[in-house]
C-alpha cells in the first residue's frame, strides 16, 4: 500500500512549489538555483570544517590542561614524598639518640623509655600531621586541577557540560514545539456513507512501446550517448550549449551557464529553444528575447534580454544493442532481452504502486463527498501551518535568504502564498479528520505487532536501516499516527468496491462525455440561435407594422389636407 500519509505536509509543500513556480527550468532559473544550492552546500561544508576545527582545538586544549594538571599533581606528590622522607629520617635520628642515652644509665633508661614513648607519640603525631599535610597537599592539588578544569570549562566545559545543558534545553524546547495537538475527530466531522461504495480506477497496462521508450530514455542518460561535433539542431534534439545572458549589455546573475537542453521541451523561456533550430554545431547565435510578464523572478519579468548561445554538440542516442545495453547498465546486463525484461518488471511494479495510490484517492474522494467537516481544531491547523512555514524557512536558509525574500522571489506575495498554504493545510487536516473519525467509529487501533510491522515497512520504503531508526527520527507518536491512517485506508479498500478500467475504456468514456458535452453545447447554441432568429423576426414584424401605421397615418393626413384645400377653393 502506498505510504500516502507519511510527511504529508512535505508532499503538499512540494506540490505548491511546482504549482507556484510554473516553468521552473528557464534559462535564468536553472543556473541560479544551481548556484544557490552549491553556495548553500559550500557554506554547510565550511561550517562543518569550522566545527571540526573548533572541536580539535578544544580537544587539544583539554589534553593540554589535563597534562598540566597531571604535572602539577605529580610535582605536589613528589614534594610531599620528600617532606615525608625527611620527617621519617629525623624521627630515626631521634630514636637512635634515645637508644644511646638508654645505654648510659638505667635510671635514664626509664626516663628515656618515657622519652621514647613521648618521642614515639610525637613521631606518630608528626607522622599524622605529615600524612594530614600530604592529604591536604593532594587535596589542594586536586582542587587546583578541578579549578583549572572549571576555568577551562568556559571553553572546554561548553562542549561537555554547558552545551549539554543548552542542548537539553533546546531539545526540551523542540520537543515542546513538536508536540502535535490531540483531538477527537468525531467532534468535528459528521460521517456519511464510507462503506459499500463503488469507484472506478484506471489500471495502467505496460506495453512493449512503453518498455522501449523507457529503455531509450535510460540509455540517453548513460555513458552510451555519443556527442556529435557536426550537424544541425533539429526539434527534439538534445544539445550541449553554453549561454550568456545580458540585459542592456551587462551580464546578470543566473543568466549564464552550460546546459544539456532538449529542444521543444519548453524548459527555457519562449523563443530560446526555437531560436536554436537550424543552428550548426560550433555556431554562436544571439537570441533577442523578453522574459514573460508573469515570470516568477519578478526583477526580470517583462525585461528584454539577449542570450548569446554556442552549440557545442548534439547528443546522439545509439540504437539498442547488446553492446549499448552493457554500457548503459554498467555491465549488469549483457543482452537486449534481459535488459528489456528488467525494465518491464520495474515498470509493472511502478504501475501497481500508482494503481494502489489511485485506489486510495478514489475511495477517499467518494467517502469525503458524503462527509461534512463542521469545524477544524484550530490548534492543529496552527501547528500544521507552523510546520509548513518552517519547511520553507529551511529552504530559504539553504539559499542564504530570509523567508519573506524567498517567498517573494519564487511565489510572489507572502500574504497570498500563506493564504494558499493555509488552504492546502486545511485540505490535509480535513483528510486526517475524516480518516480518524472512521477509526473512532470502527474502533480501529494498532496492535504491537501491526505497529512493528508498519515501522519496518516505513523504514524499508524510506531508506532507513531499521524501524528503530525511523522511530528515533520522527517519534513513536507520529509513526503510530501514520501507520494507523494506513490501517484506515486498508479498511476502506476492503469494504468498498473498486472497478478496474483500462486506459482505452477511460479514453472512450472521456470521448463519450466530451461528445455529450459538445452535443449539449451545440443544442444550447442552436436554441440560442433560434431564439435570436425568432426575436429578430418579431422585431422585423414590429418594424413593418410600425412602418405601415406610419404610412397609413401619413396618407390620412394627406387626404385631410387635400379636402381642406378643396373646401377652400
Coordinates of C-alpha atoms in Angstrom, one line a residue:
X1 CA 0.0 0.0 0.0
X2 CA 1.4 3.4 -0.9
X3 CA 2.7 5.2 2.2
X4 CA 0.3 8.0 1.4
X5 CA 0.2 9.8 4.7
X6 CA 3.9 10.0 5.5
X7 CA 5.2 13.5 5.7
X8 CA 2.0 14.7 4.1
X9 CA 2.9 18.4 4.6
X10 CA 6.2 17.9 2.8
X11 CA 4.4 16.4 -0.2
X12 CA 1.8 19.2 -0.1
X13 CA 4.6 21.8 0.0
X14 CA 6.3 20.2 -2.9
X15 CA 3.1 20.4 -4.9
X16 CA 2.7 24.0 -4.0
X17 CA 6.2 24.6 -5.1
X18 CA 5.7 23.1 -8.5
X19 CA 2.3 24.8 -9.0
X20 CA 3.6 28.2 -8.0
X21 CA 6.9 28.0 -9.9
X22 CA 5.4 27.0 -13.2
X23 CA 8.1 26.8 -15.8
X24 CA 11.0 26.2 -13.5
X25 CA 13.6 25.3 -16.0
X26 CA 14.1 28.6 -17.9
X27 CA 17.4 29.9 -18.9
X28 CA 18.0 32.1 -15.8
X29 CA 16.4 29.7 -13.3
X30 CA 18.4 26.5 -13.5
X31 CA 21.8 28.2 -13.2
X32 CA 20.6 30.5 -10.4
X33 CA 19.1 27.6 -8.4
X34 CA 22.3 25.5 -9.0
X35 CA 24.5 28.3 -7.8
X36 CA 22.3 28.9 -4.8
X37 CA 22.3 25.2 -3.9
X38 CA 26.0 25.0 -4.5
X39 CA 26.6 28.0 -2.3
X40 CA 24.4 26.5 0.4
X41 CA 26.3 23.2 0.2
X42 CA 29.7 25.0 0.4
X43 CA 28.5 27.1 3.4
X44 CA 27.4 23.9 5.1
X45 CA 30.7 22.2 4.3
X46 CA 32.6 25.3 5.6
X47 CA 30.6 25.2 8.8
X48 CA 31.3 21.6 9.3
X49 CA 35.1 22.2 8.8
X50 CA 35.0 25.1 11.3
X51 CA 33.1 22.9 13.8
X52 CA 35.6 20.1 13.3
X53 CA 38.5 22.6 13.7
X54 CA 36.9 24.0 16.9
X55 CA 36.4 20.5 18.3
X56 CA 40.0 19.7 17.5
X57 CA 41.2 22.9 19.2
X58 CA 39.0 22.1 22.2
X59 CA 40.3 18.6 22.4
X60 CA 43.9 19.9 22.3
X61 CA 43.2 22.5 25.0
X62 CA 41.6 19.8 27.1
X63 CA 44.6 17.5 26.7
X64 CA 47.0 20.3 27.4
X65 CA 45.0 21.3 30.6
X66 CA 44.9 17.7 31.7
X67 CA 48.6 17.3 31.1
X68 CA 49.4 20.5 33.1
X69 CA 47.2 19.3 35.9
X70 CA 48.9 15.9 35.9
X71 CA 52.3 17.5 36.0
X72 CA 51.3 19.8 38.9
X73 CA 49.8 16.8 40.8
X74 CA 52.9 14.7 40.3
X75 CA 55.1 17.6 41.4
X76 CA 53.0 18.1 44.5
X77 CA 53.1 14.4 45.3
X78 CA 56.9 14.4 44.8
X79 CA 57.2 17.3 47.2
X80 CA 55.0 15.6 49.8
X81 CA 57.0 12.4 49.5
X82 CA 60.3 14.3 50.1
X83 CA 58.8 16.0 53.1
X84 CA 57.6 12.7 54.5
X85 CA 61.0 11.0 53.9
X86 CA 62.8 13.9 55.7
X87 CA 60.5 13.7 58.6
X88 CA 61.0 9.9 58.9
X89 CA 64.8 10.5 58.8
X90 CA 64.6 13.0 61.6
X91 CA 62.5 10.6 63.6
X92 CA 65.0 7.8 63.1
X93 CA 67.9 10.0 64.3
X94 CA 65.9 11.0 67.4
X95 CA 65.2 7.3 68.1
X96 CA 69.0 6.4 67.8
X97 CA 69.9 9.2 70.2
X98 CA 67.4 8.0 72.7
X99 CA 68.8 4.4 72.5
X100 CA 72.3 5.7 73.3
X101 CA 71.0 7.7 76.3
X102 CA 69.3 4.5 77.4
X103 CA 72.7 2.6 77.3
X104 CA 74.4 5.1 79.5
X105 CA 72.2 4.8 82.6
X106 CA 69.5 2.5 83.7
X107 CA 67.7 5.3 85.5
X108 CA 67.8 7.4 82.5
X109 CA 66.6 4.3 80.6
X110 CA 63.3 4.6 82.4
X111 CA 63.3 8.3 81.7
X112 CA 64.3 7.6 78.1
X113 CA 61.7 5.0 77.8
X114 CA 59.3 7.7 78.9
X115 CA 61.0 10.0 76.5
X116 CA 61.0 7.3 73.8
X117 CA 57.3 6.8 74.4
X118 CA 56.8 10.6 74.2
X119 CA 59.1 10.6 71.1
X120 CA 57.1 7.8 69.6
X121 CA 53.9 9.7 70.4
X122 CA 55.4 12.8 68.9
X123 CA 56.6 10.8 65.9
X124 CA 53.2 9.4 65.5
X125 CA 51.7 12.9 65.8
X126 CA 54.3 14.3 63.4
X127 CA 53.6 11.4 61.0
X128 CA 49.9 12.0 61.4
X129 CA 50.5 15.7 60.7
X130 CA 52.6 14.9 57.8
X131 CA 50.0 12.5 56.4
X132 CA 47.5 15.2 57.0
X133 CA 49.7 17.7 55.2
X134 CA 50.2 15.2 52.4
X135 CA 46.4 14.6 52.1
X136 CA 45.9 18.3 52.3
X137 CA 48.5 18.8 49.5
X138 CA 46.9 16.2 47.4
X139 CA 43.5 17.7 48.1
X140 CA 44.8 21.2 47.2
X141 CA 46.3 19.7 44.0
X142 CA 43.0 18.1 43.2
X143 CA 41.2 21.4 43.9
X144 CA 43.7 23.2 41.7
X145 CA 43.2 20.7 39.0
X146 CA 39.4 20.9 39.4
X147 CA 39.6 24.7 39.4
X148 CA 41.8 24.7 36.2
X149 CA 39.3 22.3 34.6
X150 CA 36.5 24.6 35.8
X151 CA 38.2 27.6 34.4
X152 CA 39.0 25.8 31.2
X153 CA 35.3 24.8 31.2
X154 CA 34.4 28.2 29.8
X155 CA 35.9 26.8 26.6
X156 CA 36.0 23.0 27.2
X157 CA 33.1 22.7 29.5
X158 CA 30.9 24.3 26.8
X159 CA 31.4 21.1 25.0
X160 CA 30.9 18.6 27.8
X161 CA 28.7 20.4 30.3
X162 CA 27.3 23.8 29.2
X163 CA 26.5 22.6 25.7
X164 CA 24.8 19.5 27.2
X165 CA 22.6 21.7 29.3
X166 CA 21.9 24.0 26.4
X167 CA 21.2 21.0 24.2
X168 CA 18.9 19.6 26.8
X169 CA 17.1 22.9 27.0
X170 CA 17.0 23.2 23.2
X171 CA 15.8 19.6 22.9
X172 CA 13.1 20.3 25.5
X173 CA 12.0 23.4 23.6
X174 CA 12.0 21.4 20.3
X175 CA 10.0 18.6 21.9
X176 CA 7.6 21.1 23.3
X177 CA 7.2 22.7 19.9
X178 CA 6.9 19.4 18.2
X179 CA 4.0 18.1 20.4
X180 CA 1.2 17.6 17.9
X181 CA -2.2 18.7 19.3
X182 CA -4.6 15.9 20.2
X183 CA -8.3 15.9 19.3
X184 CA -11.4 13.8 19.0
X185 CA -12.2 13.7 15.3
X186 CA -15.9 13.0 15.8
X187 CA -16.2 16.4 17.4
X188 CA -15.5 18.0 14.1
X189 CA -16.8 15.5 11.4
X190 CA -20.2 14.2 10.5
X191 CA -19.6 11.0 8.7
X192 CA -21.6 9.9 5.7
X193 CA -21.5 6.6 3.9
X194 CA -18.0 5.2 4.0
X195 CA -18.6 1.5 3.1
X196 CA -20.4 -0.2 0.3
X197 CA -19.3 2.5 -2.2
X198 CA -18.2 1.7 -5.8
X199 CA -15.4 3.6 -7.5
X200 CA -13.7 3.2 -10.9
X201 CA -9.9 3.3 -11.1
X202 CA -7.8 3.1 -14.2
X203 CA -5.2 0.4 -14.4
X204 CA -2.2 1.1 -16.4
X205 CA -1.1 -1.6 -18.9
X206 CA 2.6 -1.7 -19.6
X207 CA 3.0 -2.1 -23.4
X208 CA 6.0 -3.1 -25.5
X209 CA 6.1 0.5 -26.7
X210 CA 6.4 1.7 -23.0
X211 CA 9.3 -0.6 -22.4
X212 CA 11.2 0.5 -25.5
X213 CA 10.6 4.2 -24.7
X214 CA 11.9 3.7 -21.2
X215 CA 15.0 1.8 -22.5
X216 CA 15.8 4.7 -24.8
X217 CA 15.4 7.2 -22.0
X218 CA 17.7 5.3 -19.7
X219 CA 20.3 4.9 -22.5
X220 CA 20.1 8.7 -23.1
X221 CA 21.3 9.3 -19.6
X222 CA 24.1 6.8 -19.7
X223 CA 27.7 6.8 -21.0
X224 CA 26.5 5.1 -24.2
X225 CA 25.4 8.5 -25.5
X226 CA 27.6 10.0 -28.2
X227 CA 28.1 13.7 -28.7
X228 CA 28.1 14.7 -32.4
X229 CA 30.5 17.5 -33.3
X230 CA 28.8 18.1 -36.7
X231 CA 25.3 18.6 -37.8
X232 CA 22.4 21.0 -37.5
X233 CA 20.0 21.3 -34.5
X234 CA 16.5 19.9 -35.1
X235 CA 13.4 19.9 -33.0
X236 CA 13.6 17.1 -30.4
X237 CA 17.4 17.0 -30.3
X238 CA 19.3 17.3 -27.0
X239 CA 22.0 19.8 -27.4
X240 CA 25.0 20.8 -25.3
X241 CA 25.1 24.6 -25.1
X242 CA 26.9 27.4 -23.4
X243 CA 24.9 30.6 -23.0
X244 CA 25.5 34.1 -21.7
X245 CA 22.6 36.4 -20.9
X246 CA 22.9 40.1 -20.9
X247 CA 20.5 43.0 -20.1
X248 CA 21.5 46.3 -21.6
X249 CA 24.8 44.8 -22.4
X250 CA 25.5 43.7 -18.8
X251 CA 25.5 40.1 -17.6
X252 CA 23.0 39.3 -14.8
X253 CA 23.1 36.7 -12.0
X254 CA 21.9 33.3 -13.1
X255 CA 21.7 34.2 -16.7
X256 CA 24.8 32.3 -17.9
X257 CA 25.9 28.7 -17.9
X258 CA 26.3 25.3 -19.6
X259 CA 23.3 23.1 -20.2
X260 CA 22.1 20.0 -21.9
X261 CA 18.8 21.2 -23.4
X262 CA 16.1 19.2 -25.2
X263 CA 14.7 21.3 -28.0
X264 CA 11.0 21.5 -27.7
X265 CA 10.8 20.7 -24.0
X266 CA 9.7 24.2 -23.0
X267 CA 12.5 24.3 -20.4
X268 CA 13.7 27.8 -21.3
X269 CA 11.7 30.9 -21.9
X270 CA 9.7 31.2 -25.1
X271 CA 11.9 31.7 -28.2
X272 CA 15.0 30.3 -26.8
X273 CA 14.7 26.7 -28.0
X274 CA 13.0 27.7 -31.2
X275 CA 15.9 30.1 -31.9
X276 CA 18.4 27.2 -31.9
X277 CA 16.7 25.1 -34.6
X278 CA 18.8 25.2 -37.7
X279 CA 22.0 26.3 -35.9
X280 CA 25.1 24.2 -36.7
X281 CA 27.4 22.7 -34.1
X282 CA 30.1 25.1 -33.2
X283 CA 28.0 28.1 -34.3
X284 CA 27.2 31.0 -31.9
X285 CA 23.9 33.0 -32.2
X286 CA 22.3 35.9 -30.4
X287 CA 18.7 35.5 -29.3
X288 CA 16.8 38.7 -28.7
X289 CA 14.1 37.7 -26.2
X290 CA 11.8 39.0 -23.5
X291 CA 11.1 37.4 -20.1
X292 CA 7.4 36.7 -19.6
X293 CA 5.3 39.3 -17.8
X294 CA 4.4 36.7 -15.1
X295 CA 8.0 35.5 -14.7
X296 CA 8.5 34.4 -11.1
X297 CA 11.8 36.2 -10.8
X298 CA 9.9 39.5 -10.6
X299 CA 13.0 41.6 -11.2
X300 CA 13.2 40.0 -14.7
X301 CA 9.5 39.9 -15.6
X302 CA 8.9 41.7 -18.9
X303 CA 12.6 42.6 -19.3
X304 CA 14.3 42.4 -22.7
X305 CA 17.3 40.1 -22.7
X306 CA 19.9 38.9 -25.2
X307 CA 21.2 35.3 -24.9
X308 CA 24.5 34.6 -26.7
X309 CA 24.3 30.8 -27.3
X310 CA 27.0 28.5 -28.6
X311 CA 26.0 25.0 -29.7
X312 CA 28.8 22.7 -28.5
X313 CA 27.4 19.4 -29.7
X314 CA 24.3 17.3 -30.3
X315 CA 23.7 14.2 -28.3
X316 CA 23.0 11.1 -30.3
X317 CA 21.3 8.1 -28.6
X318 CA 22.6 4.9 -30.2
X319 CA 20.4 2.1 -31.4
X320 CA 19.5 -0.6 -28.9
X321 CA 22.1 -3.4 -29.0
X322 CA 23.9 -5.8 -26.7
X323 CA 26.9 -3.6 -26.6
X324 CA 24.9 -0.5 -25.8
X325 CA 22.9 -2.3 -23.1
X326 CA 26.1 -3.4 -21.4
X327 CA 27.4 0.2 -21.3
X328 CA 24.1 1.6 -20.2
X329 CA 23.7 -0.9 -17.3
X330 CA 27.4 -0.7 -16.2
X331 CA 27.8 -4.4 -17.2
X332 CA 24.8 -5.6 -15.2
X333 CA 23.0 -6.8 -18.3
X334 CA 24.8 -8.0 -21.5
X335 CA 21.9 -8.6 -23.9
X336 CA 18.9 -6.7 -25.0
X337 CA 16.2 -9.3 -24.0
X338 CA 17.3 -9.4 -20.3
X339 CA 17.6 -5.6 -20.2
X340 CA 14.1 -5.2 -21.6
X341 CA 12.7 -7.8 -19.2
X342 CA 14.2 -5.9 -16.2
X343 CA 12.7 -2.6 -17.5
X344 CA 9.3 -4.3 -17.9
X345 CA 9.4 -5.7 -14.4
X346 CA 10.0 -2.3 -12.7
X347 CA 7.5 -0.5 -14.9
X348 CA 4.9 -3.0 -13.8
X349 CA 5.9 -2.5 -10.2
X350 CA 5.5 1.2 -10.6
X351 CA 2.1 0.8 -12.3
X352 CA 0.9 -1.3 -9.4
X353 CA 2.2 1.2 -6.9
X354 CA 0.4 4.1 -8.6
X355 CA -2.7 2.0 -9.0
X356 CA -2.9 1.4 -5.3
X357 CA -2.4 5.1 -4.7
X358 CA -5.2 5.9 -7.2
X359 CA -7.5 3.5 -5.4
X360 CA -6.9 5.2 -2.1
X361 CA -7.5 8.6 -3.7
X362 CA -10.7 7.5 -5.4
X363 CA -12.1 5.9 -2.3
X364 CA -11.2 8.9 -0.2
X365 CA -12.8 11.2 -2.7
X366 CA -16.1 9.2 -2.6
X367 CA -16.1 9.0 1.2
X368 CA -15.3 12.7 1.6
X369 CA -18.1 13.7 -0.7
X370 CA -20.6 12.3 1.8
X371 CA -18.9 13.7 4.9
X372 CA -19.2 17.2 6.5
X373 CA -16.3 18.8 8.3
X374 CA -18.2 21.3 10.6
X375 CA -15.1 22.9 12.0
X376 CA -11.3 22.5 12.3
X377 CA -9.3 22.1 15.5
X378 CA -7.6 25.5 15.3
X379 CA -4.5 24.4 17.3
X380 CA -3.9 21.6 14.8
X381 CA -4.2 24.0 11.9
X382 CA -1.8 26.4 13.5
X383 CA 0.6 23.6 14.3
X384 CA 0.5 22.4 10.7
X385 CA 0.9 25.9 9.4
X386 CA 4.0 26.3 11.6
X387 CA 5.4 23.1 10.3
X388 CA 4.8 24.0 6.7
X389 CA 6.3 27.5 7.1
X390 CA 9.3 26.0 8.9
X391 CA 9.8 23.8 5.8
X392 CA 10.1 26.9 3.6
X393 CA 12.3 28.7 6.1
X394 CA 14.6 25.8 6.0
X395 CA 14.9 26.0 2.2
X396 CA 15.2 29.8 2.4
X397 CA 18.2 29.3 4.7
X398 CA 19.8 26.9 2.2
X399 CA 19.6 29.7 -0.4
X400 CA 21.0 32.2 2.2
X401 CA 17.7 34.1 2.0
X402 CA 15.2 35.3 4.5
X403 CA 11.9 33.6 4.5
X404 CA 10.0 36.6 3.1
X405 CA 12.5 37.3 0.4
X406 CA 12.5 33.6 -0.6
X407 CA 8.7 33.5 -0.9
X408 CA 8.5 36.8 -2.8
X409 CA 11.2 35.6 -5.2
X410 CA 9.7 32.3 -6.0
X411 CA 6.0 32.6 -5.2
X412 CA 5.1 36.3 -5.2
X413 CA 3.2 38.0 -2.4
X414 CA 3.8 36.5 1.1
X415 CA 0.2 37.1 2.1
X416 CA -1.2 35.4 -1.0
X417 CA 1.2 32.5 -0.6
X418 CA 0.3 31.9 3.0
X419 CA -3.4 32.0 2.2
X420 CA -2.9 29.3 -0.4
X421 CA -0.7 27.4 2.0
X422 CA -3.4 27.5 4.7
X423 CA -5.9 26.2 2.2
X424 CA -3.6 23.3 1.4
X425 CA -3.0 22.7 5.1
X426 CA -6.7 22.6 5.8
X427 CA -7.2 20.1 3.0
X428 CA -4.6 17.9 4.6
X429 CA -6.2 18.3 8.1
X430 CA -9.6 17.6 6.6
X431 CA -8.4 14.2 5.2
X432 CA -6.9 13.3 8.5
X433 CA -10.0 14.3 10.5
X434 CA -12.3 12.1 8.2
X435 CA -10.0 9.1 8.4
X436 CA -9.5 9.4 12.2
X437 CA -13.3 9.8 12.6
X438 CA -13.7 6.5 10.8
X439 CA -11.1 4.9 13.0
X440 CA -13.0 6.1 16.1
X441 CA -16.3 4.9 14.7
X442 CA -14.9 1.4 13.8
X443 CA -12.7 1.2 17.0
X444 CA -9.6 0.7 14.8
X445 CA -6.4 0.6 16.7
X446 CA -2.9 -0.8 16.3
X447 CA -1.6 -4.0 17.9
X448 CA 2.0 -4.1 18.9
X449 CA 2.7 -6.5 16.0
X450 CA 0.9 -4.2 13.5
X451 CA 3.0 -1.3 14.7
X452 CA 6.3 -3.1 14.5
X453 CA 5.4 -4.5 11.0
X454 CA 4.4 -1.0 9.8
X455 CA 7.5 0.5 11.3
X456 CA 9.8 -1.9 9.4
X457 CA 7.8 -1.2 6.2
X458 CA 8.3 2.5 6.5
X459 CA 12.0 2.0 7.2
X460 CA 12.3 0.0 4.1
X461 CA 10.3 2.4 1.9
X462 CA 12.2 5.5 3.1
X463 CA 15.7 4.1 3.2
X464 CA 16.2 3.7 7.0
X465 CA 18.3 0.8 8.3
X466 CA 15.7 -0.3 10.8
X467 CA 12.3 0.6 12.3
X468 CA 14.1 1.8 15.4
X469 CA 16.0 4.4 13.3
X470 CA 12.9 5.9 11.7
X471 CA 11.1 5.9 15.0
X472 CA 14.0 7.8 16.6
X473 CA 13.8 10.3 13.7
X474 CA 10.0 11.0 14.0
X475 CA 9.0 9.7 17.3
X476 CA 6.6 6.9 18.3
X477 CA 3.5 9.1 18.4
X478 CA 3.9 10.3 14.9
X479 CA 4.8 6.9 13.5
X480 CA 1.7 5.3 15.2
X481 CA -0.4 8.0 13.6
X482 CA 1.0 7.3 10.1
X483 CA 0.5 3.6 10.5
X484 CA -3.0 3.9 11.9
X485 CA -4.0 6.1 8.9
X486 CA -2.7 3.4 6.6
X487 CA -4.8 0.8 8.5
X488 CA -7.9 3.0 7.9
X489 CA -7.2 3.1 4.2
X490 CA -6.8 -0.7 4.3
X491 CA -10.2 -0.9 6.0
X492 CA -11.8 1.3 3.3
X493 CA -10.3 -0.7 0.4
X494 CA -11.6 -3.9 1.9
X495 CA -15.1 -2.5 2.5
X496 CA -15.7 -0.7 -0.8
X497 CA -15.8 -1.9 -4.4
X498 CA -13.1 -1.0 -6.9
X499 CA -13.9 -1.5 -10.6
X500 CA -10.8 -1.6 -12.8
X501 CA -11.0 0.2 -16.2
X502 CA -8.3 0.3 -18.9
X503 CA -6.9 3.4 -20.4
X504 CA -8.8 2.7 -23.6
X505 CA -12.1 2.5 -21.7
X506 CA -11.3 5.7 -19.8
X507 CA -10.5 7.5 -23.1
X508 CA -13.7 6.1 -24.6
X509 CA -15.7 7.3 -21.7
X510 CA -14.0 10.6 -21.8
X511 CA -14.7 10.9 -25.6
X512 CA -18.3 10.0 -25.0
X513 CA -18.6 12.6 -22.2
X514 CA -16.9 15.1 -24.5
X515 CA -19.3 14.3 -27.3
X516 CA -22.3 14.6 -25.0
X517 CA -21.0 17.9 -23.7
X518 CA -20.3 19.1 -27.2
X519 CA -23.8 18.0 -28.3
X520 CA -25.3 19.7 -25.3
X521 CA -23.3 22.8 -26.1
X522 CA -24.4 22.7 -29.7
X523 CA -28.0 22.2 -28.7
X524 CA -27.8 25.2 -26.4
X525 CA -26.1 27.2 -29.1
X526 CA -28.9 26.2 -31.6
X527 CA -31.5 27.1 -29.1
X528 CA -29.9 30.5 -28.6
X529 CA -29.7 31.0 -32.4
X530 CA -33.3 30.0 -32.8
X531 CA -34.3 32.3 -30.0
X532 CA -32.3 35.1 -31.6
X533 CA -33.9 34.4 -35.0
X534 CA -37.4 34.5 -33.5
X535 CA -36.6 37.7 -31.7
X536 CA -35.3 39.1 -35.0
X537 CA -38.4 38.1 -36.9
X538 CA -40.6 39.6 -34.2
X539 CA -38.5 42.8 -34.4
X540 CA -38.8 42.9 -38.1
X541 CA -42.6 42.3 -37.9
X542 CA -43.0 45.0 -35.3
X543 CA -40.9 47.3 -37.5
X544 CA -43.1 46.5 -40.6
X545 CA -46.2 47.1 -38.6
X546 CA -44.9 50.4 -37.4
X547 CA -44.0 51.4 -40.9
X548 CA -47.5 50.5 -42.2
X549 CA -49.0 52.5 -39.3
X550 CA -46.9 55.5 -40.2
X551 CA -47.8 55.2 -43.9
X552 CA -51.5 55.0 -43.1
X553 CA -51.2 58.0 -40.8
X554 CA -49.4 60.0 -43.5
X555 CA -52.0 59.0 -46.0
X556 CA -54.8 60.1 -43.8
X557 CA -53.1 63.4 -43.2
X558 CA -52.6 63.9 -46.9
X559 CA -56.3 63.2 -47.6
X560 CA -57.4 65.6 -44.8
X561 CA -55.1 68.3 -46.3
X562 CA -56.5 67.7 -49.8
X563 CA -60.1 68.0 -48.5
X564 CA -59.2 71.2 -46.7
X565 CA -57.7 72.7 -49.9
X566 CA -60.8 71.7 -51.9
X567 CA -63.1 73.3 -49.4
X568 CA -61.1 76.5 -49.6
X569 CA -61.5 76.6 -53.3

